[in-house]
Short mmCIF file of N, CA and C in Angstrom, two decimals:
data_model
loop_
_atom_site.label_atom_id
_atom_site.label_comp_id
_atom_site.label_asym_id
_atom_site.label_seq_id
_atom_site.Cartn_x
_atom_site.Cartn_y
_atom_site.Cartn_z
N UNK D 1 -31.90 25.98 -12.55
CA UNK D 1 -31.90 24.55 -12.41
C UNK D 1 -32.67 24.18 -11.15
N UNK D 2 -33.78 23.24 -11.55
CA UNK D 2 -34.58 22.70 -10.31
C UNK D 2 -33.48 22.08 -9.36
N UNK D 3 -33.84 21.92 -7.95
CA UNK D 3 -33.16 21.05 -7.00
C UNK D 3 -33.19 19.47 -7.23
N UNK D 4 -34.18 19.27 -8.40
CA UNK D 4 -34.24 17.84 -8.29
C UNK D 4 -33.13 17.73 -9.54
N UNK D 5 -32.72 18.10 -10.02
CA UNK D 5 -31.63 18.42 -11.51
C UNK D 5 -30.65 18.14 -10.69
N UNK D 6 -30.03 18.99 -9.91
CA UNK D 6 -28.83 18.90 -9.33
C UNK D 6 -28.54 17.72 -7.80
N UNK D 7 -29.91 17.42 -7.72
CA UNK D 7 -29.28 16.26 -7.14
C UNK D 7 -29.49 15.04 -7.80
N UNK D 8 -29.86 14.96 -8.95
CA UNK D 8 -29.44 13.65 -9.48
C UNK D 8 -27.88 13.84 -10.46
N UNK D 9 -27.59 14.50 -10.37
CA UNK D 9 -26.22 15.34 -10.58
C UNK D 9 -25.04 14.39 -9.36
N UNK D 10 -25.34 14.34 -8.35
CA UNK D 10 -24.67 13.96 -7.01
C UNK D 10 -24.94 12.33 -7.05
N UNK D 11 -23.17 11.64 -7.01
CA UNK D 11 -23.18 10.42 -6.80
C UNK D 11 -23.93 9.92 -5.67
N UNK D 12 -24.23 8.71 -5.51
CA UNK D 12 -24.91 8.22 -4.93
C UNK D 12 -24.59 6.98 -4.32
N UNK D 13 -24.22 6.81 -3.72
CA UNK D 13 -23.14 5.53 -3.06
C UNK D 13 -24.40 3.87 -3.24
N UNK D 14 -24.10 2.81 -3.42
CA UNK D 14 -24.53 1.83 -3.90
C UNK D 14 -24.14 0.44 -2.64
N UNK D 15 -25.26 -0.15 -2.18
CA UNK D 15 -24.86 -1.22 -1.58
C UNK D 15 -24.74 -2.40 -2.28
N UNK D 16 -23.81 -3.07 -1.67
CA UNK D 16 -23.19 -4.71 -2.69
C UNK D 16 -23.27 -5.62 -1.90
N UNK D 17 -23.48 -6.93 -2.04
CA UNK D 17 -23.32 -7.69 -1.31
C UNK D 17 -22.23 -8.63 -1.57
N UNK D 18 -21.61 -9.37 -1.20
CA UNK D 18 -20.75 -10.48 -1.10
C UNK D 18 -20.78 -11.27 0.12
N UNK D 19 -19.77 -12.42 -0.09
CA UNK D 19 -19.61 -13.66 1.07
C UNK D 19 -18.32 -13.41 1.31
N UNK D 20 -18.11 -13.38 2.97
CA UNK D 20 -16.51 -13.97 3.13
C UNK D 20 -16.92 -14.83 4.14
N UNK D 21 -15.53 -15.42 4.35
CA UNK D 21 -15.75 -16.93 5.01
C UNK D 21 -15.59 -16.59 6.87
N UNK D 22 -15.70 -17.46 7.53
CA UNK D 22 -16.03 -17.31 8.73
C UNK D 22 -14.70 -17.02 9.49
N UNK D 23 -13.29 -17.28 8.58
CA UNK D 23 -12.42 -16.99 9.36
C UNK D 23 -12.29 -15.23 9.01
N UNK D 24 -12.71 -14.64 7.91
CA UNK D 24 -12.39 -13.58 7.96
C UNK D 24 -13.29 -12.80 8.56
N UNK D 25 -14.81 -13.42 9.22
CA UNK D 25 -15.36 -12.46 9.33
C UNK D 25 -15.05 -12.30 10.69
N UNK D 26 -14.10 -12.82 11.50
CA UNK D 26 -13.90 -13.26 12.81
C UNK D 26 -12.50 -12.37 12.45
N UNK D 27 -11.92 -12.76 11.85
CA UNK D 27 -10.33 -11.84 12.12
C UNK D 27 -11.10 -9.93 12.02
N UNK D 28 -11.89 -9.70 11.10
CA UNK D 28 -12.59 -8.21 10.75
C UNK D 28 -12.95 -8.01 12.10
N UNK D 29 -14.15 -9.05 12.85
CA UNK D 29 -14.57 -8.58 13.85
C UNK D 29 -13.55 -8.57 14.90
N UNK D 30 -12.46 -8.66 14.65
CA UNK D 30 -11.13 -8.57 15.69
C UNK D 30 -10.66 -7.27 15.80
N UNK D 31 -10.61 -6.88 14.23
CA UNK D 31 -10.43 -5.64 14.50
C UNK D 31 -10.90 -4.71 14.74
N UNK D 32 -12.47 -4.56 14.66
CA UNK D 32 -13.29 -4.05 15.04
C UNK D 32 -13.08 -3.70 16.26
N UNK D 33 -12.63 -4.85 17.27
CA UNK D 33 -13.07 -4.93 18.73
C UNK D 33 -11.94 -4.18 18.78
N UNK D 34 -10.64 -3.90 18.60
CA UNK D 34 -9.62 -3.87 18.61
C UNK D 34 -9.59 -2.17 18.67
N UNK D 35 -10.52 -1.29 17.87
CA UNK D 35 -11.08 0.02 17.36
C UNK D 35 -10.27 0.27 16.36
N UNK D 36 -9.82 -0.48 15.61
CA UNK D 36 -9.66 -0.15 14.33
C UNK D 36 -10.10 0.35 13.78
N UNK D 37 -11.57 -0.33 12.93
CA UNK D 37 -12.50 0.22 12.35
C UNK D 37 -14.07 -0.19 13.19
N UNK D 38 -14.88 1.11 12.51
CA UNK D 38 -16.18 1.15 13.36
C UNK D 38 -16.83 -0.22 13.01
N UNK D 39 -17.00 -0.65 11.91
CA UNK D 39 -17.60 -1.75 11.61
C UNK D 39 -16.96 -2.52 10.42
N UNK D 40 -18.32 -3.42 10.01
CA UNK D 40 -17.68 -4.58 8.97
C UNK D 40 -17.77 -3.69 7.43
N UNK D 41 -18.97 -2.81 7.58
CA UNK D 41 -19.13 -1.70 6.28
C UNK D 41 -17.52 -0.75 6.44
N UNK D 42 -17.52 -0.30 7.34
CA UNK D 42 -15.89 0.60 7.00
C UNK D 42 -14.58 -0.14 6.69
N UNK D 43 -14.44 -1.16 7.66
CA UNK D 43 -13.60 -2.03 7.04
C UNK D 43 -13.63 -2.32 5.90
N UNK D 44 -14.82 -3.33 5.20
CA UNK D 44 -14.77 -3.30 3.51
C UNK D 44 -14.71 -2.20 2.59
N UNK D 45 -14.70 -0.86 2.99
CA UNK D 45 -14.63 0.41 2.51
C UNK D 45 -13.14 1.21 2.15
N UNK D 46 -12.53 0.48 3.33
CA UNK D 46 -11.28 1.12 3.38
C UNK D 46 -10.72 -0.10 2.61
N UNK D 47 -10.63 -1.24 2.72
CA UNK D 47 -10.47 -2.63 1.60
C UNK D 47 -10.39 -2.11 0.48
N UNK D 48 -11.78 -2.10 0.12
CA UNK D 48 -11.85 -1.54 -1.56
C UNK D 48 -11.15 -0.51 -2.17
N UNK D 49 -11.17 0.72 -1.50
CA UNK D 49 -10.15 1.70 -1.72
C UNK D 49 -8.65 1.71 -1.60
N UNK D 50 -8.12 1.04 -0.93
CA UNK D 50 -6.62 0.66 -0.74
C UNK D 50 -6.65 -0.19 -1.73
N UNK D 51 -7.56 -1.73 -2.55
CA UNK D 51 -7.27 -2.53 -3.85
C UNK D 51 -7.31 -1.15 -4.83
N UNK D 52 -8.32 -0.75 -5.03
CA UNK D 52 -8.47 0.54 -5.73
C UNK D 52 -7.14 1.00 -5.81
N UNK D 53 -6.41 1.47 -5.33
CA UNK D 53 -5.44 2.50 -5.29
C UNK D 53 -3.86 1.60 -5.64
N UNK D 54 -4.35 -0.06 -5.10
CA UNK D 54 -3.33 -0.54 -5.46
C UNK D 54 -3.13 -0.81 -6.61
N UNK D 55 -4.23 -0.72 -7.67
CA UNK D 55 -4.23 -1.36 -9.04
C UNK D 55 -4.85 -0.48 -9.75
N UNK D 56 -4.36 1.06 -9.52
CA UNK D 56 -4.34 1.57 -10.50
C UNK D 56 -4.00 2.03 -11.98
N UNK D 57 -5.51 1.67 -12.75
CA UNK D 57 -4.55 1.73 -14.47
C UNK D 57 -3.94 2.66 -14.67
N UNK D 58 -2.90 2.83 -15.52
CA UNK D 58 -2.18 4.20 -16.15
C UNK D 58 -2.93 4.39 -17.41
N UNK D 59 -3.50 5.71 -17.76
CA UNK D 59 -3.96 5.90 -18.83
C UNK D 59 -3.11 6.28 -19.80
N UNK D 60 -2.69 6.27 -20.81
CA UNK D 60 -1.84 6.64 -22.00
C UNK D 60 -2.45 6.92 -22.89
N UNK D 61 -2.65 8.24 -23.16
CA UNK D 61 -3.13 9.12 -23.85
C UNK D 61 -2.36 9.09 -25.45
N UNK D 62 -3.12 8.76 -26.34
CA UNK D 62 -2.68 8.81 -27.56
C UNK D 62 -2.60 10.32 -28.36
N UNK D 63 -1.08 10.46 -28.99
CA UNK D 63 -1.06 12.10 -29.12
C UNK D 63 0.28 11.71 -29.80
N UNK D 64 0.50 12.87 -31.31
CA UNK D 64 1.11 12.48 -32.06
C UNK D 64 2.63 12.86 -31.62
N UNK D 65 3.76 12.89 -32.16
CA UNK D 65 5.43 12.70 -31.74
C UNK D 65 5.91 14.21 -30.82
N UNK D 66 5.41 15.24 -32.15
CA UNK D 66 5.93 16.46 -31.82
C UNK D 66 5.52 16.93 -30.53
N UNK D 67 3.64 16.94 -30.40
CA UNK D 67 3.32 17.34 -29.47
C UNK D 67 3.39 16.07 -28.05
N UNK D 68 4.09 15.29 -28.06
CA UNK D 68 4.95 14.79 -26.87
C UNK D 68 5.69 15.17 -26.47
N UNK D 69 6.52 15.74 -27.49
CA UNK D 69 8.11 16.34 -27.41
C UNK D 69 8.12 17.67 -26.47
N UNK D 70 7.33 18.18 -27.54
CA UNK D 70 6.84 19.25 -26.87
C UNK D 70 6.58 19.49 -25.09
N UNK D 71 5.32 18.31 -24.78
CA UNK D 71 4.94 18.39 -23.57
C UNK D 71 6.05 18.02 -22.55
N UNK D 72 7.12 17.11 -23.07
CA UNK D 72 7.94 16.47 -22.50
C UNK D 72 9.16 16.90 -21.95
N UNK D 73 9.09 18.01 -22.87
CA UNK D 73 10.15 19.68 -22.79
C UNK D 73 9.82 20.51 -21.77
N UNK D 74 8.64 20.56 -21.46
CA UNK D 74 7.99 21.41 -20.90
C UNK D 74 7.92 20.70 -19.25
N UNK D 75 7.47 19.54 -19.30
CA UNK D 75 7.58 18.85 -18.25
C UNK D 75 9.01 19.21 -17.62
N UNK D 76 10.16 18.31 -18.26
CA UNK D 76 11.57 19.19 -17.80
C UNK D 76 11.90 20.29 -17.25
N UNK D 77 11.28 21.66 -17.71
CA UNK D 77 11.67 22.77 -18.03
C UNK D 77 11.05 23.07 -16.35
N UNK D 78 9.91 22.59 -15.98
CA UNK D 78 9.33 22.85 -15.22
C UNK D 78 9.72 21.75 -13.45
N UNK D 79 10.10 20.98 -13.53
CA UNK D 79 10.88 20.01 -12.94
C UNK D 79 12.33 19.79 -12.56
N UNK D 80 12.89 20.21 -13.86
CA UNK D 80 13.93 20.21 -13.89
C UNK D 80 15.10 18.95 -14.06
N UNK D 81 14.71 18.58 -12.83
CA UNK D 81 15.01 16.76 -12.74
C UNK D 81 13.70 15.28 -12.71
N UNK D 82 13.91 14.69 -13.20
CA UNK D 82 12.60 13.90 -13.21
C UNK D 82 13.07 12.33 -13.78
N UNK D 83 12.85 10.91 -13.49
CA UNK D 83 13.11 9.89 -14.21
C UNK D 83 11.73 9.73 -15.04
N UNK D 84 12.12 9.05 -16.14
CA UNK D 84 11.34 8.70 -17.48
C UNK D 84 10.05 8.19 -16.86
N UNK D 85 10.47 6.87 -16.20
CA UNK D 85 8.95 6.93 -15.74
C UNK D 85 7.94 7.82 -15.15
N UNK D 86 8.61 8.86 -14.70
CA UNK D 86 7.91 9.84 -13.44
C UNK D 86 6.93 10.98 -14.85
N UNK D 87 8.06 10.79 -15.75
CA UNK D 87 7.23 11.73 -16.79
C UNK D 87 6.03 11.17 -17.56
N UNK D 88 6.61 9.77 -17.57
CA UNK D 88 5.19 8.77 -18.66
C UNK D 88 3.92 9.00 -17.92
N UNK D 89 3.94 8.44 -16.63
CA UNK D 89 3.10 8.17 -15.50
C UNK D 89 2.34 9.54 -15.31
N UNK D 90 3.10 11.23 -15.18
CA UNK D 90 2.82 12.24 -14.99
C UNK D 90 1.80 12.53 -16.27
N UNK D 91 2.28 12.65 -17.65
CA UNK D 91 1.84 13.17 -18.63
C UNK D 91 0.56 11.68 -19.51
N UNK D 92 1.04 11.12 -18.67
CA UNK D 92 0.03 9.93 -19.21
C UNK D 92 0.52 9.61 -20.93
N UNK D 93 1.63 9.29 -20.93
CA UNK D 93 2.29 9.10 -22.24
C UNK D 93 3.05 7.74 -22.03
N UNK D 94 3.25 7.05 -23.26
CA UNK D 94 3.83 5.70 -23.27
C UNK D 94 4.95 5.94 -22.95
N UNK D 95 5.62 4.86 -21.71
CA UNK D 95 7.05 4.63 -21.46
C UNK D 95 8.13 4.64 -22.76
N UNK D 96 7.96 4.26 -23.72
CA UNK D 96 9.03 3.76 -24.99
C UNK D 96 8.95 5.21 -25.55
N UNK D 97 7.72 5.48 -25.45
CA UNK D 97 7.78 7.16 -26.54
C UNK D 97 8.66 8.16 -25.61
N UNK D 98 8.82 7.95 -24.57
CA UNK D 98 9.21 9.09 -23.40
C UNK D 98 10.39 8.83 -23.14
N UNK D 99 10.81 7.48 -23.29
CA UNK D 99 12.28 7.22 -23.10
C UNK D 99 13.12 7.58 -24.69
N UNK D 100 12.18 7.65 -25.69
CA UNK D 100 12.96 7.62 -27.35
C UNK D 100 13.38 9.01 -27.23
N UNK D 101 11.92 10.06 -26.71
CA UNK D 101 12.17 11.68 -27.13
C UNK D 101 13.14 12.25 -26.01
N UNK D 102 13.14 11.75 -24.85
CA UNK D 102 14.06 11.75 -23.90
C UNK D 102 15.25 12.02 -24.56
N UNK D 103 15.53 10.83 -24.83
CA UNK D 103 17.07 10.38 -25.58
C UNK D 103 17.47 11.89 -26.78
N UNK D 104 16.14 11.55 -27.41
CA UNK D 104 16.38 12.71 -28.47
C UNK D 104 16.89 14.15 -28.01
N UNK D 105 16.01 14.56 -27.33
CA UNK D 105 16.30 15.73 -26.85
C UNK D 105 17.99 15.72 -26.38
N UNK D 106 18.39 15.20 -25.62
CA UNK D 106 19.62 14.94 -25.11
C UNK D 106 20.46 15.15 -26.26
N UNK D 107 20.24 14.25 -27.20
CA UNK D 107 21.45 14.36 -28.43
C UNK D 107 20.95 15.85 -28.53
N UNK D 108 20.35 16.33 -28.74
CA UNK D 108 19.74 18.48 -29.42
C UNK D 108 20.47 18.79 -28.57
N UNK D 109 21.28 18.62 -27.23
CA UNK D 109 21.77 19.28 -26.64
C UNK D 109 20.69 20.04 -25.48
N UNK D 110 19.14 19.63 -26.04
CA UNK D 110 18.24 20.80 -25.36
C UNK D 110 17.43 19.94 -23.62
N UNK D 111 18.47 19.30 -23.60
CA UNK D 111 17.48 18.40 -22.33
C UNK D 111 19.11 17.52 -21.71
N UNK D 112 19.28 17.65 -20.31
CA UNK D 112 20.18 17.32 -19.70
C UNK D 112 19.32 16.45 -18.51
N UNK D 113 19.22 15.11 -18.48
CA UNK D 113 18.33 14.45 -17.39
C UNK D 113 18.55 13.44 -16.98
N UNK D 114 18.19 13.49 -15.49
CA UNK D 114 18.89 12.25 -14.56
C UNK D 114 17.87 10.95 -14.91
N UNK D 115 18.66 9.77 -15.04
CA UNK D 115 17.58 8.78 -15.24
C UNK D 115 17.60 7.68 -14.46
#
């Protein structure tokens, strides 16, 4: 593989522009002065990534009953203790499907879990 292959392979960071208003660019440059952050680019950097992180989607992976059950067993087995959500969120499986096979398992006798 040429070097020029593999570096168009490598993200490439993108400049954006936007407006903020004069009170924020004065509170930013506060903190700046303050040594918070090096500038008005890191500040909006660390911004974006903290919204980023705050509004992250959950993906829910579509996948038929058994092999939930399955994974969901396994999750347990390996955990031991875990709440329903911790497993949906983990395995990327719907809350309602995880709380039904949950339940199920419990009646089998084959799953004992704190919720």
């Amino acid at each position: 593989m040429s070097g020029t292959e593999s570096e168009s392979k490598t993200p490439v960071a993108k400049a954006i522009g936007t407006k903020v208003t004069p009170r924020e660019i004065e509170e930013i440059n506060g903190l700046i002065e303050a040594g918070i952050y090096l500038s008005v680019s890191d500040f909006i950097r660390e911004a974006v990534r903290d919204k980023l992180r705050a509004i992250k989607v959950i993906k829910i992976r579509d996948i038929d009953y058994e092999s939930a059950k399955s994974e969901i067993l396994g999750y347990y087995r390996s955990y031991e203790e875990a709440y329903d959500y911790e497993v949906a969120h983990d395995l990327e499986l719907d809350y309602g499907l995880v709380c039904e096979i949950t339940e199920e398992l419990e009646r089998e006798g084959r799953l004992g879990v704190t919720k």
